PDB file of C-alpha atoms in Angstrom:
ATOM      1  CA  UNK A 140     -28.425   1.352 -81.308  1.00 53.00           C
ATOM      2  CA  UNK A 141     -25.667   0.268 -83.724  1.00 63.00           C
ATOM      3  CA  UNK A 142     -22.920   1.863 -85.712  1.00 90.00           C
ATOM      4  CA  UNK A 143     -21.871   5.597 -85.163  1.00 97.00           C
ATOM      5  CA  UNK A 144     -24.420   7.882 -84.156  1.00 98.00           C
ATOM      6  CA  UNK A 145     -25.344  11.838 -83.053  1.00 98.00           C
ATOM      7  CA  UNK A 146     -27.885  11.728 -80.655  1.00 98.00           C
ATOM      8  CA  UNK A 147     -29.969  14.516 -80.799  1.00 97.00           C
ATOM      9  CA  UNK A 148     -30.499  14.812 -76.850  1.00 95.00           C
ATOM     10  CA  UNK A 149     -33.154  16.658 -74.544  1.00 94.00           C
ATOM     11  CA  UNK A 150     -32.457  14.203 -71.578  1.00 96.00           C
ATOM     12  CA  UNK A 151     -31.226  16.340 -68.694  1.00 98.00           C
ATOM     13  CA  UNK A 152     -31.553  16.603 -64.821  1.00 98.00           C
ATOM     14  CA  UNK A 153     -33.084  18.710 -62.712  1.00 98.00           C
ATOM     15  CA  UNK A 154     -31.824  22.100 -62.635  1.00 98.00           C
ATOM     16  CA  UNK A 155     -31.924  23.225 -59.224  1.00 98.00           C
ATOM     17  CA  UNK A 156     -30.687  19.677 -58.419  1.00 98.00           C
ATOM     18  CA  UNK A 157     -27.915  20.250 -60.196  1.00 98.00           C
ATOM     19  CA  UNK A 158     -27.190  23.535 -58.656  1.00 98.00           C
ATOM     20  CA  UNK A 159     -27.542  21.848 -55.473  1.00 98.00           C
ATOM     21  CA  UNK A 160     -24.790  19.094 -56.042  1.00 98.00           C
ATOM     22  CA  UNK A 161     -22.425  21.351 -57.512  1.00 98.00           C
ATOM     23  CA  UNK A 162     -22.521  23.638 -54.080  1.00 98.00           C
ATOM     24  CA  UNK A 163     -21.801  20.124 -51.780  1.00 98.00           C
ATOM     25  CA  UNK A 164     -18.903  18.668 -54.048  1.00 98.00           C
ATOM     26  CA  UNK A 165     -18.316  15.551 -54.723  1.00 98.00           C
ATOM     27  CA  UNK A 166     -16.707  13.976 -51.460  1.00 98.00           C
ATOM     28  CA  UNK A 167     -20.141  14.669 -50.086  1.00 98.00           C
ATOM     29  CA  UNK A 168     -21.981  13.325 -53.289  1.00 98.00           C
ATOM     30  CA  UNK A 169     -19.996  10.529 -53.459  1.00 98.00           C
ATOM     31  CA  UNK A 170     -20.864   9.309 -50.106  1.00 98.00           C
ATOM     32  CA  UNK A 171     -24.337  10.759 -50.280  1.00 98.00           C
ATOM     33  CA  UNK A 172     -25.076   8.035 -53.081  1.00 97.00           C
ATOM     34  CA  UNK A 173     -23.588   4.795 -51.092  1.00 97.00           C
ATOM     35  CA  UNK A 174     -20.079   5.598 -52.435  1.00 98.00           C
ATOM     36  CA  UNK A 175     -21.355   5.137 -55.853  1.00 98.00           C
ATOM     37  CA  UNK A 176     -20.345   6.825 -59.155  1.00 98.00           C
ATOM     38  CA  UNK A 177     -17.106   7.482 -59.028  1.00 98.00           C
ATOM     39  CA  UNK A 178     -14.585   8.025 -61.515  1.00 98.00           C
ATOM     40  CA  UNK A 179     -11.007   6.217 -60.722  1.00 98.00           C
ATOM     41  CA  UNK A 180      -8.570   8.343 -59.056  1.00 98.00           C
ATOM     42  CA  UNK A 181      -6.291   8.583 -62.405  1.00 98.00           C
ATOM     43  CA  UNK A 182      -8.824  11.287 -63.686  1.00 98.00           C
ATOM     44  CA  UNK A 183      -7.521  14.218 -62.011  1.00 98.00           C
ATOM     45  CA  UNK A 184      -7.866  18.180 -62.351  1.00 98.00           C
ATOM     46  CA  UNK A 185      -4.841  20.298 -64.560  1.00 98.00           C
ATOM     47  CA  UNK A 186      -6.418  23.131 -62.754  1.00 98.00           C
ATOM     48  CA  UNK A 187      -6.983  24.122 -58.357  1.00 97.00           C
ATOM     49  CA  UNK A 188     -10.087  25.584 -56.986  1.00 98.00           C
ATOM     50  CA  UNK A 189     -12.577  24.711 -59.852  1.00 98.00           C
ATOM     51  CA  UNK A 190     -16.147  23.432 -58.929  1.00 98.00           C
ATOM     52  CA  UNK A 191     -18.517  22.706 -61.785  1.00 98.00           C
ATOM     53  CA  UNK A 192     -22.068  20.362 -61.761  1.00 98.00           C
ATOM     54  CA  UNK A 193     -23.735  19.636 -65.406  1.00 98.00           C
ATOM     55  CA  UNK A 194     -25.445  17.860 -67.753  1.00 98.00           C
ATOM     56  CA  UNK A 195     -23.394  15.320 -69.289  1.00 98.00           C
ATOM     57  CA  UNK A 196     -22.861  15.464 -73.470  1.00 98.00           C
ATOM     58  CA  UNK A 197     -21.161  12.640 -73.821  1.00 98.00           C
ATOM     59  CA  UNK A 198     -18.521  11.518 -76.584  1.00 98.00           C
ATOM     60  CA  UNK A 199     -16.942   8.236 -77.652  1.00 98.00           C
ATOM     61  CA  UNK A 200     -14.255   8.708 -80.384  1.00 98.00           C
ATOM     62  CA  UNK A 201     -11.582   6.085 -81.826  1.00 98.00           C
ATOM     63  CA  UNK A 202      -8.070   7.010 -79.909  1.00 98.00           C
ATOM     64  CA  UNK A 203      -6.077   9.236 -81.590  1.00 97.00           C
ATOM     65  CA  UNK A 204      -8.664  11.148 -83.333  1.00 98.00           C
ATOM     66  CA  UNK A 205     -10.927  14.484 -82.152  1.00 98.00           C
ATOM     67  CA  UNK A 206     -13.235  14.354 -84.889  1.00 98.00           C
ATOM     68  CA  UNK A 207     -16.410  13.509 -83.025  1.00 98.00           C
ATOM     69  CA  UNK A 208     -15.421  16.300 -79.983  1.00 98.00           C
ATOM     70  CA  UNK A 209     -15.746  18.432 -82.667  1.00 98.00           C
ATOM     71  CA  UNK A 210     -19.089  17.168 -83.335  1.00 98.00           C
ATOM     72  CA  UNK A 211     -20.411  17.002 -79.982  1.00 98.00           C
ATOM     73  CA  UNK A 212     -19.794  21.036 -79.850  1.00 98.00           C
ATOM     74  CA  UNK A 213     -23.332  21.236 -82.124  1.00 98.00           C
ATOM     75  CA  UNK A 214     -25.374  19.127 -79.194  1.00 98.00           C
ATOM     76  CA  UNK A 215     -24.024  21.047 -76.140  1.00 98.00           C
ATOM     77  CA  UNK A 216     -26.137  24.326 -74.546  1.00 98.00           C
ATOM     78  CA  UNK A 217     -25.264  26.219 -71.548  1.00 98.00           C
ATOM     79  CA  UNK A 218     -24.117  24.930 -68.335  1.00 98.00           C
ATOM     80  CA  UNK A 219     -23.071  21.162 -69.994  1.00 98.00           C
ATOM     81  CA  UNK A 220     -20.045  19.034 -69.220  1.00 98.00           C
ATOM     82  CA  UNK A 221     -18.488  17.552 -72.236  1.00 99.00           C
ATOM     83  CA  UNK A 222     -17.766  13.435 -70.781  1.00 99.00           C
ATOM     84  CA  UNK A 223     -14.987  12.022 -73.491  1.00 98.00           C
ATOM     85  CA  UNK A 224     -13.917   8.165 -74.080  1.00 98.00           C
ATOM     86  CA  UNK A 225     -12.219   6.302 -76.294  1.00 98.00           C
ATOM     87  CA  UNK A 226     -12.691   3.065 -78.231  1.00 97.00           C
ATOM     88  CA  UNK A 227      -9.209   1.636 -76.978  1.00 97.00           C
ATOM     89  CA  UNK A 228      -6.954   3.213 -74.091  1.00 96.00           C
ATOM     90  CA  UNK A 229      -5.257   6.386 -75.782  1.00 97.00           C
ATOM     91  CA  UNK A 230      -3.261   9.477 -73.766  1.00 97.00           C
ATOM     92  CA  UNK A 231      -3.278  11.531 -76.858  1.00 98.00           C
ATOM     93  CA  UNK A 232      -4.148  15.376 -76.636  1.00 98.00           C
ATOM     94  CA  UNK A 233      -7.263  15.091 -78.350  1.00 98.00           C
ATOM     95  CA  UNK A 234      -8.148  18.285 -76.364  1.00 98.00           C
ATOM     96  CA  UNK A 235      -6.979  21.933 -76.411  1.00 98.00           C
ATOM     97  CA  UNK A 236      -7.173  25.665 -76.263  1.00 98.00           C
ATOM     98  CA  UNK A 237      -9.237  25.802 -79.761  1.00 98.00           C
ATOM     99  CA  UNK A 238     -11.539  22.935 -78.979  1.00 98.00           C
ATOM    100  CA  UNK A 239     -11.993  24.797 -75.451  1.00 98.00           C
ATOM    101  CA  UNK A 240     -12.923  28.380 -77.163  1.00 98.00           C
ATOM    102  CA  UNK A 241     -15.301  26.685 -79.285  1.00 98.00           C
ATOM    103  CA  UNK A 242     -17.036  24.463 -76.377  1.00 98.00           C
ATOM    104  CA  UNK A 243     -17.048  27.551 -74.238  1.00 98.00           C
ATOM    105  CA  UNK A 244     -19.549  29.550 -76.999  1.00 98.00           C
ATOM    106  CA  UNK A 245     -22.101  27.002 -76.541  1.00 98.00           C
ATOM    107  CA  UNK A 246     -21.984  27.521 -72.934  1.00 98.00           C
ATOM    108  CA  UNK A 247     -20.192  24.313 -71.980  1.00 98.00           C
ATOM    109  CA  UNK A 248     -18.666  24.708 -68.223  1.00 98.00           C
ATOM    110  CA  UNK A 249     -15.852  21.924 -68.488  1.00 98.00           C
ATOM    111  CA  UNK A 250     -14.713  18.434 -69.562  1.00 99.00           C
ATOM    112  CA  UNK A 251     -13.665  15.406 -68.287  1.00 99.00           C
ATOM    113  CA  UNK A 252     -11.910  13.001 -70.275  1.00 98.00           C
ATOM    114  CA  UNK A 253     -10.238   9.423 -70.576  1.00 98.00           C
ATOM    115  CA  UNK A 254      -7.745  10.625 -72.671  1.00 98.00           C
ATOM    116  CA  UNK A 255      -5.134  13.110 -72.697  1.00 98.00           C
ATOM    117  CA  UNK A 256      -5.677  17.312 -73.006  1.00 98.00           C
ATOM    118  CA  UNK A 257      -2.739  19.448 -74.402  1.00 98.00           C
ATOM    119  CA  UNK A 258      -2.513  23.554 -74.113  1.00 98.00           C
ATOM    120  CA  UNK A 259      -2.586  23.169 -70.557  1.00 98.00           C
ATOM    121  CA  UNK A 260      -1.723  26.836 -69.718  1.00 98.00           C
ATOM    122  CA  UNK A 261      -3.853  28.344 -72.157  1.00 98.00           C
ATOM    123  CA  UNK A 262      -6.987  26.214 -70.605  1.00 98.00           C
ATOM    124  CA  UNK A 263      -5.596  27.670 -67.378  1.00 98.00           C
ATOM    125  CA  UNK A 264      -5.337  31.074 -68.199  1.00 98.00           C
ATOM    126  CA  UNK A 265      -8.726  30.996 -69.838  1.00 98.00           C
ATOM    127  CA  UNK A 266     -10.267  29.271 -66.820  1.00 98.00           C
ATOM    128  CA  UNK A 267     -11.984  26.073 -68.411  1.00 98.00           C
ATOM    129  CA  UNK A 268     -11.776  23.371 -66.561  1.00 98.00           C
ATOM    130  CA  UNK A 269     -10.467  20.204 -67.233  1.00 98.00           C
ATOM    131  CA  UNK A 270     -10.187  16.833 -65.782  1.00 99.00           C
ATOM    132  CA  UNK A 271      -8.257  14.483 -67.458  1.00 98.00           C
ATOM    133  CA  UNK A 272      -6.280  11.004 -67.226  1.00 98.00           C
ATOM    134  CA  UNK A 273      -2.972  12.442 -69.316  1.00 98.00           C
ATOM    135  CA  UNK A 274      -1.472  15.204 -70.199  1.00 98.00           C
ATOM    136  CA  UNK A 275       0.466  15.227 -73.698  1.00 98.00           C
ATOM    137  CA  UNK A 276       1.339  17.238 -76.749  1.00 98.00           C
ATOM    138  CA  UNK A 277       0.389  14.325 -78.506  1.00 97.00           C
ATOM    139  CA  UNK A 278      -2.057  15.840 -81.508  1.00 94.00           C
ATOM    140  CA  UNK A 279      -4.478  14.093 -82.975  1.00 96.00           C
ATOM    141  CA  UNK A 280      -6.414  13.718 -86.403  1.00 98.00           C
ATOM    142  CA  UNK A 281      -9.855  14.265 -87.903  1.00 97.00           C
ATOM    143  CA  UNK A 282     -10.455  11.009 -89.539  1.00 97.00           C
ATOM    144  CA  UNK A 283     -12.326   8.577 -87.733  1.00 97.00           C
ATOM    145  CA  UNK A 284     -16.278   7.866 -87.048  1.00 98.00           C
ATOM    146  CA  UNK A 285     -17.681   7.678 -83.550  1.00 98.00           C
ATOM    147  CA  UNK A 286     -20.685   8.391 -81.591  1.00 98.00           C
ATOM    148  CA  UNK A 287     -21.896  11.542 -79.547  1.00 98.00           C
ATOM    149  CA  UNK A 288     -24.818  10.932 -76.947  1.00 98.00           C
ATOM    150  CA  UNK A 289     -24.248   7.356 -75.920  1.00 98.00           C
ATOM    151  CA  UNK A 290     -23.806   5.486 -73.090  1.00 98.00           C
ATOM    152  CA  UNK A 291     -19.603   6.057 -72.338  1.00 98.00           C
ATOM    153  CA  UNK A 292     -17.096   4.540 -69.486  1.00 98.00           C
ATOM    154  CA  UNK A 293     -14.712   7.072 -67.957  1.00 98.00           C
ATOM    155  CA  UNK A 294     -12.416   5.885 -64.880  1.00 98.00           C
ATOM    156  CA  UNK A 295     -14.295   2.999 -64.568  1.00 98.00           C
ATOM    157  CA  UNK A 296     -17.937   4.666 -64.122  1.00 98.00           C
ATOM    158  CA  UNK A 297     -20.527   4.570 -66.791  1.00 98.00           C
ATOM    159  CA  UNK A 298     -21.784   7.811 -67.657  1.00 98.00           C
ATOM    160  CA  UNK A 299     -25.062   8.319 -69.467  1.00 98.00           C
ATOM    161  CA  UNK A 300     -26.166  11.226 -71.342  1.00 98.00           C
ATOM    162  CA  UNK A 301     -27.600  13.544 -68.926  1.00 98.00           C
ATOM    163  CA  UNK A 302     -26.083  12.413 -65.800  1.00 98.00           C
ATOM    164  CA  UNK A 303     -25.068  14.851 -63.750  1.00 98.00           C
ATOM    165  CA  UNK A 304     -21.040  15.751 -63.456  1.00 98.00           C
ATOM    166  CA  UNK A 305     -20.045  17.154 -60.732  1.00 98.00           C
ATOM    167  CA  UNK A 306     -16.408  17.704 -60.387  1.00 98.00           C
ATOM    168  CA  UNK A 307     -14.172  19.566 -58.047  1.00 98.00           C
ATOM    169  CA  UNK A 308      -9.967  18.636 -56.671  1.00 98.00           C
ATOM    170  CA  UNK A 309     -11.182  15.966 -55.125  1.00 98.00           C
ATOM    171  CA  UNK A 310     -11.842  14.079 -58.466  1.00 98.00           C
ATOM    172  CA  UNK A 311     -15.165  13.418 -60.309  1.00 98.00           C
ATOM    173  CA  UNK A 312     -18.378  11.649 -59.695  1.00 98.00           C
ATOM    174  CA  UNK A 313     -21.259  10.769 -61.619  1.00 98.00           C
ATOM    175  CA  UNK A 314     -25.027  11.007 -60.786  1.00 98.00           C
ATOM    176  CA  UNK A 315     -27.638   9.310 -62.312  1.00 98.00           C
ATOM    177  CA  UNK A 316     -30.145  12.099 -63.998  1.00 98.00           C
ATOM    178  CA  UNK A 317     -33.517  10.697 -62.833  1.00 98.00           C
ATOM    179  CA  UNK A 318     -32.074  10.192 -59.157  1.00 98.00           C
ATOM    180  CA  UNK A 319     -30.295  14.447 -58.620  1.00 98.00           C
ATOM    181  CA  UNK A 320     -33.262  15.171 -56.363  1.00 98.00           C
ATOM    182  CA  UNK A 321     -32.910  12.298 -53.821  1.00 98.00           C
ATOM    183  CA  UNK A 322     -29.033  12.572 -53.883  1.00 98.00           C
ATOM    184  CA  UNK A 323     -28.854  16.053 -53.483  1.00 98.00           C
ATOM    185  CA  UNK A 324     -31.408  15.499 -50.974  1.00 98.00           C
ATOM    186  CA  UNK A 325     -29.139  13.625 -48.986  1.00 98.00           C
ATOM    187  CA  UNK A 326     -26.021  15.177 -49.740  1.00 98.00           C
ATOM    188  CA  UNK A 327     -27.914  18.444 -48.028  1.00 97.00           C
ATOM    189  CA  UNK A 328     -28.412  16.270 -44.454  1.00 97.00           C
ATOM    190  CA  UNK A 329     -25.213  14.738 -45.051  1.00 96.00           C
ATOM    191  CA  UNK A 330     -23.420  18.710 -44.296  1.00 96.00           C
ATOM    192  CA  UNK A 331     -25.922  19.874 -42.111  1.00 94.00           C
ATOM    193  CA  UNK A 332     -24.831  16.736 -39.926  1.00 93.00           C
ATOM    194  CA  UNK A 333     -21.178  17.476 -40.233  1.00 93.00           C
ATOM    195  CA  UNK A 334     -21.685  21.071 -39.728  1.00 94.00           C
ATOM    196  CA  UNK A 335     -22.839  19.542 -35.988  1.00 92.00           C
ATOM    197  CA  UNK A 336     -19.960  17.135 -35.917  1.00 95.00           C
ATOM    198  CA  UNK A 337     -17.381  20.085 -36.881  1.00 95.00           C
ATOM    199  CA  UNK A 338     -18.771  21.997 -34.015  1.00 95.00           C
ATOM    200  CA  UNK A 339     -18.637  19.381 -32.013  1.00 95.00           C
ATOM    201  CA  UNK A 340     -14.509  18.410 -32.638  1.00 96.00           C
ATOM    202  CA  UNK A 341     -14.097  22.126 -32.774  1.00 96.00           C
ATOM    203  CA  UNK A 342     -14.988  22.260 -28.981  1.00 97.00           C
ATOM    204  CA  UNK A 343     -12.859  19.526 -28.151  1.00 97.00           C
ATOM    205  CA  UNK A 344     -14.670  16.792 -27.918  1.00 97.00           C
ATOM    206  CA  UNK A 345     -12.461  13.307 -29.375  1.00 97.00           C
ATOM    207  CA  UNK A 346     -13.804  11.347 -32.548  1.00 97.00           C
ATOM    208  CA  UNK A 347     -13.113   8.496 -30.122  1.00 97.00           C
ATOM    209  CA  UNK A 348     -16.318   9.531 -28.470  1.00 96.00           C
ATOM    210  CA  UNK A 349     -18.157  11.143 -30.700  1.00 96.00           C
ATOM    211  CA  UNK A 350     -18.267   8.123 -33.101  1.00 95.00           C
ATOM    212  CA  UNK A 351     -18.556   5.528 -30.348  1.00 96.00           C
ATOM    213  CA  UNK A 352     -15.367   4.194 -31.752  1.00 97.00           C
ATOM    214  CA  UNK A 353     -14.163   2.911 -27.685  1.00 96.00           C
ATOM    215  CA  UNK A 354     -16.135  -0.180 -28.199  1.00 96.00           C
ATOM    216  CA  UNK A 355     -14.979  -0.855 -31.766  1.00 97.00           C
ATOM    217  CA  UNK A 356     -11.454  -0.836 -30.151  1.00 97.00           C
ATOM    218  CA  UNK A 357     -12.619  -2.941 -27.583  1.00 95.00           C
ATOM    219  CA  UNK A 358     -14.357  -5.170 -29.562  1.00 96.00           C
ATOM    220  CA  UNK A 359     -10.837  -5.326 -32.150  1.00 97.00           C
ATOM    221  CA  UNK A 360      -8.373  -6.251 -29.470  1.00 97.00           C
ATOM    222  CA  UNK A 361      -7.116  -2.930 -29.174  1.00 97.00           C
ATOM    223  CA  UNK A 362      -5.292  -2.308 -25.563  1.00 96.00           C
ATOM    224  CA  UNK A 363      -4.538   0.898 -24.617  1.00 96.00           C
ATOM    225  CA  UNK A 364      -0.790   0.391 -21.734  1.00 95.00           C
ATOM    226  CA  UNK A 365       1.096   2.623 -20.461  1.00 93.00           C
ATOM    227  CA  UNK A 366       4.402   3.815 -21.978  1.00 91.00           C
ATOM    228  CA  UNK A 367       8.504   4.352 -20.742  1.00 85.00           C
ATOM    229  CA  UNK A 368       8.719   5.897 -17.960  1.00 79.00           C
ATOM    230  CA  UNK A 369      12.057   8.579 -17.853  1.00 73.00           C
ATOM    231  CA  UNK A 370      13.722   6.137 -20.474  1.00 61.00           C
ATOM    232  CA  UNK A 371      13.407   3.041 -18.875  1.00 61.00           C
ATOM    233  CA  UNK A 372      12.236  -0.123 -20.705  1.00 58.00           C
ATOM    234  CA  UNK A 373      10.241   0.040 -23.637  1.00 56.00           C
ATOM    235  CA  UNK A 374       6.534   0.284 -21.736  1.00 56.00           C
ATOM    236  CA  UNK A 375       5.164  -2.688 -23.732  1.00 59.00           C
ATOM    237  CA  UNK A 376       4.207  -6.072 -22.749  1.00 62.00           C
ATOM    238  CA  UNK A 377       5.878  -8.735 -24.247  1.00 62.00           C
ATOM    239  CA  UNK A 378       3.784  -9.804 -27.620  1.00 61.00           C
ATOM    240  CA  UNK A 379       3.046  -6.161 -28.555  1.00 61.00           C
ATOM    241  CA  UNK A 380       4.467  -5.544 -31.921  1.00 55.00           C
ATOM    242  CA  UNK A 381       5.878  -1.883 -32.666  1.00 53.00           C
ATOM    243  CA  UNK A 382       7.862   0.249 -35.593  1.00 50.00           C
TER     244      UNK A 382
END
């Protein structure tokens, strides 16, 4: 597909997949998919305590400009996350309160972005979240062609229209759209077996043990000595190095 395009898009995951992934957050997602998909730890949350999962509308404008977030509003339906890149790296505030108002009457749950956001405490106060590389009062124009519904990078993850976002504080990650049922599949055995293991460390018992990790220390050199005794000497053979 060349030149600038709007995708007319029907591509979109599984619903109670979705639903799914957006309840086990995306630690657990992350390493439910081999540590896969992502996004760098520079996109962060301007908000606490927000959870979202959705289908991924995704924009790629020229920096500077917020003409074709504008146009993505027209492809987006309830319960989407609105992905934004840019051509070249740009921390403008290509997104605010009055791109957020109109988003939010298509149903749109939150966006993540490369870029910068501005209105900050507006976004806040009307609880849409936001994930975002900068934040800056930095406007932007309306002048420039780009493309809604393509394949975009954000953070260093490709994200392709459809995927799944699922976002929380912990960051962002990505799922593929045709593979939500086996990740959230496995994201579900991943918590029931750390609901065990919380029990477990709850009641005492060392991650030492529990994980089998003696050996690995063992195996690494490790040497566990005895230490001062009432302030004499330091309790370390000679060769040990400490802080």
């Amino acid at each position: 597909m060349s030149g600038h395009v709007v995708v007319r898009s029907d591509l979109a995951p599984d619903v109670d997949a979705v639903a799914q992934l957006g309840r086990q957050g995306v630690a657990t997602v992350h390493e439910a998919q081999g540590r896969r998909g992502l996004l760098g730890p520079e996109i962060r949350p301007v908000q606490d305590g927000a959870a979202i999962a959705g289908r991924a509308v995704t924009v790629l404008s020229h920096p500077g400009d917020n003409l074709m977030l504008h146009a993505a509003v027209e492809q987006c339906r309830p319960g989407d996350v609105v992905v934004v890149s840019t051509t070249s790296e740009s921390t403008d505030g290509m997104f605010g309160e009055l791109l957020a108002v109109s988003m939010r009457s298509r149903g749109v749950i939150g966006l993540v972005t490369g870029a910068g956001v501005r209105d900050v405490a507006d976004l806040r106060r009307m609880g849409f979240p936001v994930w975002t590389r900068a934040v800056s009062a930095q406007g932007t124009v309306k002048a420039s062609p780009g493309s809604v519904n393509v394949p975009v990078v954000v953070g260093g993850t490709l994200v392709e229209p459809g995927d799944v976002v699922v976002a929380d504080d912990d960051g962002v990650v990505v799922v593929p759209r045709t593979q939500a049922p086996t990740v959230a599949a496995a994201a579900e055995e991943r918590l029931r077996n750390e609901a065990d293991k919380r029990a477990r460390l709850a009641a005492g018992e060392l991650g030492l043990d529990m994980y089998g990790l003696r050996a690995d220390l063992e195996r690494l050199g490790v040497r566990y000595v005895d230490g001062p005794t009432d302030g004499v000497g330091s309790g370390l053979p000679e060769g040990v190095l400490h802080g």
